[in-house]
XYZ file of C-alpha atoms in Angstrom:
615
model
C -3.411 -30.794 -48.937
C 0.208 -31.400 -49.932
C 2.750 -29.138 -48.279
C 4.520 -26.537 -50.404
C 8.012 -27.437 -51.616
C 10.780 -24.875 -52.177
C 14.200 -24.951 -53.851
C 15.958 -21.636 -53.204
C 17.227 -22.323 -49.667
C 19.287 -25.329 -50.810
C 19.142 -25.323 -54.684
C 17.130 -28.566 -54.587
C 13.549 -29.357 -53.551
C 12.611 -29.574 -49.869
C 9.394 -29.201 -47.899
C 8.838 -25.603 -46.803
C 8.810 -26.580 -43.121
C 12.152 -28.405 -43.505
C 13.916 -25.671 -45.483
C 17.068 -24.459 -43.658
C 16.166 -20.758 -43.890
C 13.377 -18.250 -43.258
C 11.263 -18.647 -46.388
C 8.059 -16.933 -47.526
C 6.177 -18.242 -50.555
C 3.795 -16.236 -52.744
C 1.645 -18.625 -54.751
C 0.026 -18.173 -58.146
C -3.362 -18.100 -56.383
C -2.248 -15.172 -54.227
C -0.937 -13.293 -57.269
C -4.337 -13.634 -58.915
C -5.780 -11.340 -56.211
C -3.207 -8.553 -56.656
C -3.032 -5.396 -58.830
C 0.292 -6.592 -60.217
C 2.534 -4.087 -62.032
C 5.965 -5.617 -61.426
C 7.717 -7.973 -59.038
C 7.797 -5.464 -56.175
C 3.968 -5.351 -56.138
C 3.858 -9.113 -55.672
C 5.918 -8.905 -52.440
C 4.344 -5.841 -50.841
C 2.501 -7.842 -48.138
C 5.338 -10.278 -47.348
C 6.623 -10.404 -43.774
C 10.169 -9.014 -43.444
C 9.985 -7.196 -46.796
C 9.791 -3.439 -47.393
C 8.961 -2.052 -50.834
C 11.177 1.037 -50.920
C 11.129 4.057 -53.201
C 14.169 4.380 -55.485
C 13.087 7.590 -57.219
C 10.270 8.882 -59.482
C 7.819 6.424 -57.927
C 9.765 3.326 -58.958
C 10.173 0.665 -56.298
C 12.797 -1.775 -55.086
C 12.791 -4.721 -52.679
C 14.368 -4.433 -49.225
C 14.655 -7.491 -46.964
C 15.101 -7.138 -43.194
C 16.211 -3.515 -43.349
C 18.901 -4.020 -45.988
C 18.960 -1.805 -49.091
C 17.362 -2.647 -52.434
C 20.783 -3.217 -54.033
C 21.422 -5.935 -51.431
C 18.566 -8.159 -52.596
C 19.445 -10.732 -55.252
C 16.699 -11.437 -57.813
C 16.657 -14.857 -59.510
C 14.445 -16.348 -62.202
C 14.460 -20.147 -62.013
C 17.745 -19.900 -60.119
C 19.463 -17.622 -62.663
C 20.779 -14.252 -61.536
C 18.998 -11.322 -63.146
C 20.899 -8.311 -64.448
C 22.592 -6.048 -61.892
C 22.396 -3.142 -64.345
C 20.098 -1.247 -61.957
C 23.055 -0.872 -59.562
C 24.750 1.240 -62.248
C 21.748 3.287 -63.387
C 19.967 5.842 -61.228
C 16.326 5.146 -60.248
C 16.226 1.944 -62.312
C 14.563 -1.390 -61.504
C 14.924 -3.257 -64.801
C 15.390 -6.590 -62.992
C 11.796 -6.368 -61.676
C 10.169 -5.758 -65.058
C 9.007 -8.052 -67.873
C 8.112 -11.030 -65.668
C 4.563 -12.051 -66.707
C 2.460 -12.922 -63.673
C 0.577 -15.546 -65.676
C 3.834 -17.510 -66.076
C 4.703 -17.588 -62.351
C 4.299 -20.868 -60.450
C 5.376 -19.258 -57.164
C 7.837 -16.732 -55.722
C 10.228 -17.824 -52.980
C 11.690 -15.171 -50.657
C 14.716 -16.156 -48.577
C 15.299 -13.697 -45.735
C 18.877 -13.366 -44.536
C 22.251 -13.499 -46.337
C 22.724 -16.324 -48.854
C 26.180 -15.517 -50.245
C 27.426 -19.001 -49.262
C 25.282 -20.388 -52.085
C 24.614 -17.443 -54.403
C 27.627 -15.174 -53.931
C 27.829 -11.398 -54.098
C 24.634 -9.304 -53.838
C 22.744 -11.831 -51.665
C 23.531 -9.639 -48.651
C 19.986 -9.154 -47.394
C 18.246 -12.084 -49.039
C 17.123 -13.715 -52.268
C 13.918 -13.531 -54.322
C 13.510 -16.452 -56.733
C 10.715 -16.414 -59.333
C 9.772 -19.985 -60.256
C 8.057 -20.176 -63.642
C 5.502 -22.752 -64.723
C 6.853 -25.923 -66.392
C 6.219 -26.808 -70.029
C 4.092 -29.921 -70.625
C 3.218 -32.069 -73.637
C -0.265 -30.618 -73.894
C -0.523 -27.360 -75.817
C -1.910 -24.625 -73.614
C -2.484 -20.966 -74.411
C -3.743 -18.050 -72.419
C -4.646 -14.436 -72.871
C -4.394 -12.090 -69.898
C -5.580 -8.503 -69.587
C -5.431 -6.361 -66.496
C -5.516 -2.679 -65.799
C -6.647 0.058 -63.478
C -8.197 3.497 -63.479
C -7.099 6.098 -60.969
C -9.980 7.926 -59.336
C -7.846 11.076 -59.552
C -4.339 12.229 -60.511
C -3.993 10.059 -63.627
C -1.929 6.884 -63.582
C -4.337 4.757 -65.633
C -2.731 1.485 -66.631
C -3.306 -1.482 -68.936
C -1.423 -4.737 -69.442
C -1.898 -7.458 -72.030
C -0.129 -10.829 -72.170
C -0.261 -13.712 -74.636
C 1.374 -17.072 -73.972
C 1.410 -20.509 -75.578
C 3.358 -23.669 -74.759
C 3.446 -27.360 -75.551
C 5.315 -30.199 -77.251
C 6.715 -29.856 -80.764
C 7.752 -33.514 -80.533
C 5.941 -35.610 -77.923
C 8.097 -36.139 -74.815
C 11.177 -34.823 -76.675
C 10.967 -31.185 -77.720
C 8.938 -28.414 -76.039
C 8.401 -24.721 -76.679
C 6.993 -21.744 -74.798
C 6.352 -18.333 -76.357
C 5.155 -15.250 -74.499
C 4.656 -11.596 -75.371
C 3.339 -8.704 -73.367
C 2.765 -4.972 -73.323
C 2.250 -2.745 -70.292
C 1.370 0.927 -69.934
C 0.898 3.185 -66.904
C 0.385 6.908 -67.137
C 2.262 9.500 -65.134
C 0.821 10.562 -61.747
C 1.225 14.270 -60.974
C 1.942 15.698 -57.538
C -1.336 16.982 -56.061
C 0.192 20.204 -54.781
C 2.606 20.981 -57.624
C 1.552 19.979 -61.155
C 5.120 20.658 -62.327
C 6.341 17.717 -60.262
C 5.750 13.973 -60.665
C 4.736 11.531 -57.930
C 4.935 8.328 -59.988
C 6.629 8.190 -63.365
C 4.899 6.950 -66.484
C 5.964 3.526 -67.680
C 5.684 1.500 -70.881
C 7.038 -2.067 -71.275
C 7.104 -4.486 -74.193
C 8.703 -7.929 -74.246
C 8.957 -11.178 -76.210
C 10.088 -14.348 -74.450
C 10.993 -17.682 -76.117
C 11.976 -20.962 -74.434
C 12.935 -24.331 -75.911
C 13.355 -27.542 -73.873
C 14.922 -30.628 -75.417
C 14.900 -34.065 -73.748
C 18.124 -35.521 -75.166
C 17.871 -38.810 -73.269
C 16.019 -39.991 -70.177
C 18.909 -38.543 -68.149
C 19.718 -35.303 -70.003
C 17.863 -32.078 -70.804
C 18.902 -28.967 -72.720
C 17.078 -25.652 -72.243
C 17.325 -22.423 -74.264
C 15.833 -19.031 -73.313
C 15.822 -15.679 -75.091
C 14.029 -12.525 -73.962
C 13.981 -9.148 -75.737
C 12.380 -6.194 -73.985
C 11.953 -2.443 -74.236
C 11.046 -0.237 -71.300
C 10.382 3.505 -71.248
C 9.820 5.731 -68.231
C 9.049 9.448 -68.096
C 8.496 12.095 -65.445
C 8.162 15.890 -65.235
C 9.972 18.240 -62.863
C 10.934 21.886 -62.469
C 14.588 22.688 -63.141
C 15.931 24.529 -60.093
C 19.465 25.413 -61.257
C 21.792 25.393 -64.255
C 20.558 25.414 -67.857
C 16.820 26.027 -68.062
C 16.425 26.989 -64.388
C 12.769 27.772 -63.620
C 11.429 25.781 -66.601
C 9.535 22.509 -66.563
C 11.117 19.568 -68.383
C 10.092 16.014 -69.190
C 12.804 13.408 -68.722
C 12.305 10.220 -70.763
C 14.541 7.173 -70.296
C 14.624 4.104 -72.535
C 15.972 0.680 -71.542
C 16.662 -1.932 -74.226
C 17.363 -5.344 -72.709
C 18.392 -8.756 -74.002
C 18.565 -11.876 -71.800
C 19.777 -15.312 -72.889
C 20.347 -18.673 -71.223
C 21.577 -22.147 -72.189
C 21.225 -24.858 -69.526
C 22.218 -28.536 -69.503
C 20.718 -30.700 -66.758
C 21.786 -34.268 -65.996
C 19.969 -36.769 -63.781
C 22.323 -39.636 -63.043
C 22.270 -42.426 -60.488
C 22.462 -40.627 -57.093
C 24.079 -37.653 -58.834
C 22.494 -34.632 -60.554
C 24.372 -31.991 -62.539
C 23.588 -28.586 -63.997
C 25.716 -26.418 -66.254
C 24.586 -22.970 -67.465
C 25.804 -20.154 -69.670
C 23.651 -17.026 -69.474
C 23.766 -13.267 -69.421
C 22.153 -9.967 -70.256
C 22.681 -6.672 -72.007
C 20.951 -3.461 -70.877
C 21.305 -0.159 -72.719
C 19.953 3.026 -71.139
C 19.417 6.299 -73.008
C 17.756 9.543 -71.936
C 16.382 12.729 -73.453
C 14.785 15.860 -71.998
C 12.538 18.508 -73.479
C 14.607 21.195 -71.699
C 18.163 20.851 -70.376
C 20.942 18.326 -70.780
C 20.127 14.635 -71.037
C 21.299 12.156 -68.420
C 24.317 10.037 -69.259
C 23.773 6.931 -71.393
C 24.887 3.573 -69.997
C 25.358 0.091 -71.423
C 25.870 -2.879 -69.111
C 26.820 -6.345 -70.385
C 26.953 -9.322 -68.026
C 27.928 -12.915 -68.781
C 27.859 -15.806 -66.327
C 29.016 -19.419 -66.423
C 28.101 -21.678 -63.535
C 27.765 -25.333 -62.752
C 27.059 -27.618 -59.844
C 26.751 -31.267 -58.927
C 24.536 -32.776 -56.236
C 25.382 -36.106 -54.643
C 22.499 -37.931 -52.969
C 22.942 -40.774 -50.542
C 19.929 -41.631 -48.445
C 18.577 -38.481 -46.780
C 21.886 -36.603 -47.173
C 22.868 -34.136 -49.904
C 26.272 -32.782 -50.902
C 26.451 -29.894 -53.403
C 29.655 -28.733 -55.101
C 29.832 -25.967 -57.683
C 31.472 -22.944 -59.166
C 30.679 -19.717 -60.993
C 32.391 -17.095 -63.130
C 30.866 -13.650 -63.765
C 32.001 -10.716 -65.872
C 30.390 -7.276 -66.006
C 31.294 -4.516 -68.456
C 30.044 -0.909 -68.310
C 30.199 1.750 -71.013
C 29.369 5.195 -69.658
C 30.437 8.796 -70.210
C 30.366 9.151 -66.403
C 33.679 7.280 -66.474
C 36.436 9.493 -67.867
C 37.899 6.378 -69.514
C 34.472 5.669 -71.049
C 34.477 2.023 -69.977
C 35.119 -0.232 -66.994
C 34.799 -3.900 -66.102
C 34.917 -6.366 -63.208
C 35.061 -10.134 -62.993
C 34.517 -12.603 -60.197
C 35.026 -16.341 -59.822
C 33.812 -18.621 -57.054
C 33.812 -22.178 -55.696
C 31.213 -23.356 -53.194
C 30.280 -26.454 -51.208
C 27.229 -27.326 -49.141
C 26.278 -30.364 -47.086
C 22.743 -31.075 -45.878
C 22.684 -33.906 -43.330
C 19.862 -35.662 -41.493
C 21.338 -36.222 -38.040
C 18.221 -37.928 -36.675
C 14.638 -38.214 -37.888
C 13.876 -34.880 -36.234
C 17.186 -32.976 -36.616
C 18.896 -31.824 -39.804
C 22.027 -29.726 -40.184
C 23.232 -27.695 -43.160
C 26.728 -26.249 -43.549
C 28.038 -24.407 -46.572
C 30.770 -22.047 -47.658
C 31.767 -20.081 -50.728
C 35.137 -18.674 -51.767
C 34.909 -15.688 -54.115
C 37.864 -14.263 -56.011
C 37.163 -10.686 -57.145
C 39.270 -8.889 -59.760
C 39.565 -5.821 -57.496
C 39.318 -7.203 -53.945
C 40.842 -10.653 -54.042
C 39.418 -13.447 -51.904
C 36.320 -13.448 -49.716
C 34.996 -16.361 -47.655
C 31.245 -16.645 -46.910
C 30.149 -19.421 -44.503
C 26.667 -20.533 -43.498
C 25.329 -23.009 -40.915
C 21.713 -23.894 -40.096
C 19.831 -26.356 -37.867
C 16.210 -27.530 -38.263
C 14.536 -29.415 -35.392
C 11.022 -30.894 -35.609
C 10.236 -32.336 -32.159
C 6.595 -33.074 -33.083
C 4.437 -33.087 -36.198
C 3.278 -29.536 -35.438
C 6.398 -27.845 -34.117
C 9.442 -26.724 -36.128
C 12.405 -24.939 -34.537
C 15.102 -23.353 -36.692
C 18.237 -21.326 -36.218
C 21.415 -20.407 -37.991
C 24.241 -18.093 -38.920
C 25.208 -16.775 -42.337
C 27.355 -14.150 -43.973
C 26.644 -11.932 -46.960
C 29.021 -10.139 -49.282
C 28.658 -7.394 -51.905
C 31.476 -5.714 -53.780
C 31.211 -2.025 -54.786
C 29.999 -1.379 -58.320
C 32.246 -0.189 -61.134
C 31.021 3.388 -60.704
C 31.273 3.417 -56.923
C 34.845 2.177 -56.963
C 36.234 4.129 -59.896
C 38.199 7.331 -59.119
C 37.391 8.270 -62.735
C 33.633 8.318 -62.056
C 31.917 11.715 -62.048
C 28.161 12.051 -62.367
C 27.112 15.637 -63.031
C 23.929 16.819 -61.337
C 21.228 16.378 -63.969
C 17.917 16.840 -62.186
C 19.644 16.926 -58.775
C 21.536 19.779 -57.039
C 24.884 17.982 -56.542
C 27.491 15.821 -58.279
C 28.704 12.343 -57.260
C 32.241 10.958 -57.508
C 33.673 7.462 -57.014
C 36.065 6.263 -54.320
C 38.860 3.778 -55.038
C 39.296 3.133 -51.295
C 35.866 1.552 -50.837
C 35.657 -1.849 -49.182
C 33.065 -4.571 -49.865
C 29.928 -4.594 -47.741
C 29.575 -7.576 -45.411
C 26.703 -8.860 -43.300
C 27.040 -11.280 -40.396
C 23.548 -12.476 -39.569
C 21.924 -14.637 -36.870
C 18.353 -15.874 -36.686
C 16.172 -18.212 -34.640
C 12.538 -19.146 -35.260
C 9.676 -21.275 -33.987
C 6.670 -22.403 -36.037
C 3.549 -24.332 -35.131
C 1.059 -25.796 -37.601
C -2.316 -27.204 -36.562
C -5.221 -28.359 -38.708
C -7.024 -24.977 -38.633
C -4.355 -22.509 -37.596
C -0.624 -21.823 -37.744
C 1.816 -19.288 -36.374
C 5.512 -18.501 -36.557
C 7.954 -16.159 -34.819
C 11.472 -15.229 -36.001
C 14.161 -13.096 -34.339
C 17.096 -11.863 -36.418
C 20.236 -9.741 -36.087
C 22.218 -8.229 -38.987
C 25.691 -6.838 -38.261
C 26.788 -4.925 -41.370
C 30.332 -3.803 -41.975
C 31.407 -1.158 -44.520
C 27.892 -0.183 -45.595
C 28.234 2.035 -48.694
C 26.517 5.440 -48.527
C 26.950 8.846 -50.187
C 28.331 11.701 -48.068
C 28.929 15.358 -48.857
C 32.675 16.112 -49.161
C 32.748 19.558 -50.826
C 30.436 22.600 -50.877
C 28.402 21.228 -47.987
C 27.489 24.590 -46.503
C 24.397 26.376 -47.777
C 22.169 25.318 -50.629
C 23.545 22.437 -52.780
C 24.514 23.451 -56.334
C 25.704 21.380 -59.320
C 29.424 21.829 -59.948
C 29.996 23.088 -56.391
C 28.398 20.506 -54.102
C 30.051 17.083 -54.361
C 29.010 13.824 -52.756
C 31.274 10.779 -52.635
C 30.663 7.100 -51.992
C 31.925 6.217 -48.498
C 31.891 3.233 -46.126
C 29.982 3.363 -42.843
C 32.045 1.216 -40.521
C 29.158 -0.516 -38.721
C 25.392 -0.784 -38.918
C 23.214 -2.902 -36.641
C 19.787 -4.076 -37.776
C 17.712 -6.350 -35.586
C 14.101 -7.289 -35.698
C 11.173 -9.599 -35.174
C 8.858 -11.257 -37.681
C 5.527 -12.844 -36.800
C 2.895 -14.382 -39.011
C -0.274 -16.366 -38.476
C -3.195 -18.052 -40.230
C -6.626 -18.977 -38.841
C -9.540 -20.811 -40.441
C -12.511 -19.154 -38.715
C -14.946 -21.367 -40.614
C -14.583 -23.602 -43.655
C -15.115 -20.606 -45.909
C -13.685 -17.724 -43.852
C -10.008 -17.389 -42.945
C -7.577 -14.681 -41.897
C -3.873 -14.124 -42.656
C -1.763 -11.726 -40.593
C 1.902 -10.787 -40.279
C 4.021 -8.174 -38.528
C 7.630 -6.971 -38.786
C 9.413 -4.896 -36.148
C 12.755 -3.333 -37.086
C 15.498 -1.491 -35.213
C 18.105 -0.154 -37.680
C 20.938 1.977 -36.317
C 24.396 3.264 -37.170
C 26.668 1.086 -35.062
C 28.973 3.961 -34.123
C 26.663 6.932 -33.565
C 23.563 5.033 -32.457
C 21.430 7.130 -34.821
C 18.564 5.491 -36.690
C 19.167 4.623 -40.343
C 16.877 6.651 -42.604
C 13.863 5.303 -44.473
C 13.588 2.049 -42.514
C 10.020 1.662 -41.110
C 10.153 0.622 -37.465
C 7.040 -1.517 -37.941
C 5.015 -3.070 -40.746
C 1.903 -5.199 -40.545
C -0.637 -6.846 -42.851
C -4.027 -8.425 -42.209
C -6.413 -9.973 -44.751
C -9.871 -11.401 -44.167
C -10.836 -13.881 -46.901
C -14.300 -15.278 -47.595
C -14.971 -18.001 -50.128
C -18.554 -16.982 -50.746
C -19.050 -19.592 -53.487
C -16.900 -22.374 -54.855
C -15.882 -20.063 -57.715
C -15.941 -16.745 -55.832
C -13.443 -15.498 -53.217
C -13.449 -12.036 -51.657
C -10.793 -10.305 -49.571
C -10.518 -7.144 -47.494
C -7.012 -6.232 -46.324
C -5.022 -3.515 -44.597
C -1.295 -2.788 -44.759
C 0.382 -0.721 -42.049
C 3.737 1.069 -42.483
C 5.161 2.480 -39.254
C 7.206 5.544 -38.401
C 10.600 6.116 -40.006
C 13.253 8.818 -39.932
C 14.286 11.150 -42.727
C 16.884 13.929 -42.363
C 16.657 13.816 -38.553
C 12.848 14.127 -38.656
C 10.197 11.489 -38.052
C 7.783 10.513 -40.797
C 4.371 9.346 -39.486
C 2.879 5.900 -39.964
C 0.164 5.245 -42.524
C -2.293 2.527 -43.580
C -3.579 1.346 -46.946
C -6.865 -0.590 -47.318
C -7.783 -2.811 -50.280
C -10.841 -4.728 -51.500
C -10.879 -7.470 -54.139
C -13.142 -10.242 -55.465
C -11.900 -13.151 -57.608
C -14.055 -15.395 -59.792
C -12.689 -18.615 -61.278
C -14.760 -20.965 -63.396
C -13.353 -23.469 -65.878
C -10.870 -21.788 -68.194
C -11.787 -18.254 -67.110
C -10.405 -16.277 -64.206
C -11.360 -12.723 -63.353
C -10.879 -10.305 -60.476
C -11.917 -6.761 -59.662
C -10.922 -4.596 -56.735
C -10.150 -1.218 -55.231
C -6.560 -0.430 -54.306
C -5.934 2.224 -51.604
C -9.636 2.400 -50.756
C -9.442 5.602 -48.673
C -6.965 7.293 -51.040
C -4.090 7.683 -48.565
C -1.768 10.443 -49.811
C 1.536 10.620 -47.952
C 2.147 14.367 -48.326
C -1.174 14.972 -46.567
C 0.371 13.243 -43.558
C 3.749 14.989 -43.781
C 5.390 17.288 -46.316
C 8.673 15.496 -45.548
C 7.604 12.437 -47.558
C 9.704 12.498 -50.738
C 7.812 9.672 -52.434
C 4.241 8.625 -53.118
C 2.199 5.445 -53.160
C -0.389 4.400 -55.726
C -3.500 6.639 -55.389
C -6.912 5.029 -55.126
C -7.704 3.016 -58.230
C -10.284 0.543 -59.442
C -8.567 -2.376 -61.144
C -9.538 -5.530 -63.004
C -7.917 -8.684 -64.307
C -9.177 -11.276 -66.784
C -7.475 -14.470 -67.938
C -8.702 -17.058 -70.413
C -7.023 -20.402 -71.119
C -7.570 -22.422 -74.254
């Protein structure tokens, strides 16, 4: 079987074992076994990744103990919108990505700012979509689930078609989808919501033009609408003691124009792309949350020089973000950032390769920042691969965090938040070393890593901190934590027990502490593990039983207990039809049964299905 190739670690294709980074790959075949709701669901069993709660049951992606805002999401190498950084409890960058259009997902663990700039502080997730071919292909996908209790029924439908308008010259892909999931109530308080309701609709259009044998031009346009809703009991202010439903709408527009050139020993790419996200809110009782509109536009380009086994990449990028929000007393704010980067990938010997790269960012508020990266890959034998490297990550504060004119009144929370013009950018200096061994029937890999974070941005109480928090009296402000130390271990393995039975396992151990006080950082599980036993019962039928373990973590100086989630699934694939059925959270683990200190919930037990037909 041919080895998997990846692109995200270098921006060009390399074998997974030779990639100068810690890379996990989620294939289309693996996604077919999952109860997929959004991108976070696809990564839930990935070593080194934690799917964290960001409020009202919505999830974000944390890599190696870093926060969700420190993970950069790409689609085919393009940055997705950072609007979620400016909108509370939002994850718009994880929505509207049809699973049926995914070729694979590449997860780079560790800072990648040398290549991708700001926001790649913890790592990068790159969704690689399926290519368009001459042959017209269409598919219809339906998947959904029924909660055994507590509501949360869901249904998703997707329709996609692609092919050549002009043979070998002009190609088109069209996709549309609709997704619905009902609200899940808290089992002990029906006035409160565990997981918010969600409704998504999108239309996606792509055009590829082969101008000459050496030049391609690609166009992409995506329009989407997302709505979320949740219920809660108002505890203070207007309507105190009453139940209200908060409904938030997100209208998004994404566009991209890309020119690719394939010259003699020299490839080029030039892109203009961006997004617009508008957020509005209404409530049945009480004041609505502030509306926000975020516009982002990006221009980037790069050239890759190839001579023999060596690669040299040179490029640049310009980004501009504009925010309109009543939370800013001026009503509007903006930031821009330019960058130049260079990367060399050299084959020193047949068994040793060395990568070195650096990026110089020029931020409109913070001036210059330099992000280096160096990595060595050594393959002493066909089975062994040894890797190690150093990299730095960089993330500037958002417009709201930095603005002294930012004031967010407590709407659904018992405190207000203000900005801080003295904030400094977050930085991560990271080291890692790994060893991998691949045999014909089994493989294993071990990675050790260390993240040294400077100026981590948190919220701290600065006024009215004594007694019960109250809107208008209790004020939190964005502040820098001078140091944070996060170190850990990742292990993964695969074993073919027989020709039809195999097992996949992984484990992550994490030690995340405040570098000054030595106290543990909240909501960072000290251990995670995953094990899946797969049986290919027939050529067309594969079954899987799996368990996911989440270890102890701290919250407000208390310890939250560990928990486990078990899943069952069977997949049938024959000709143009693919179907799967399974049970998610088989034993109906409910976190508040384990501790009342859990402030979030996981998906209750549900029976789910998926069906896909190609024609």
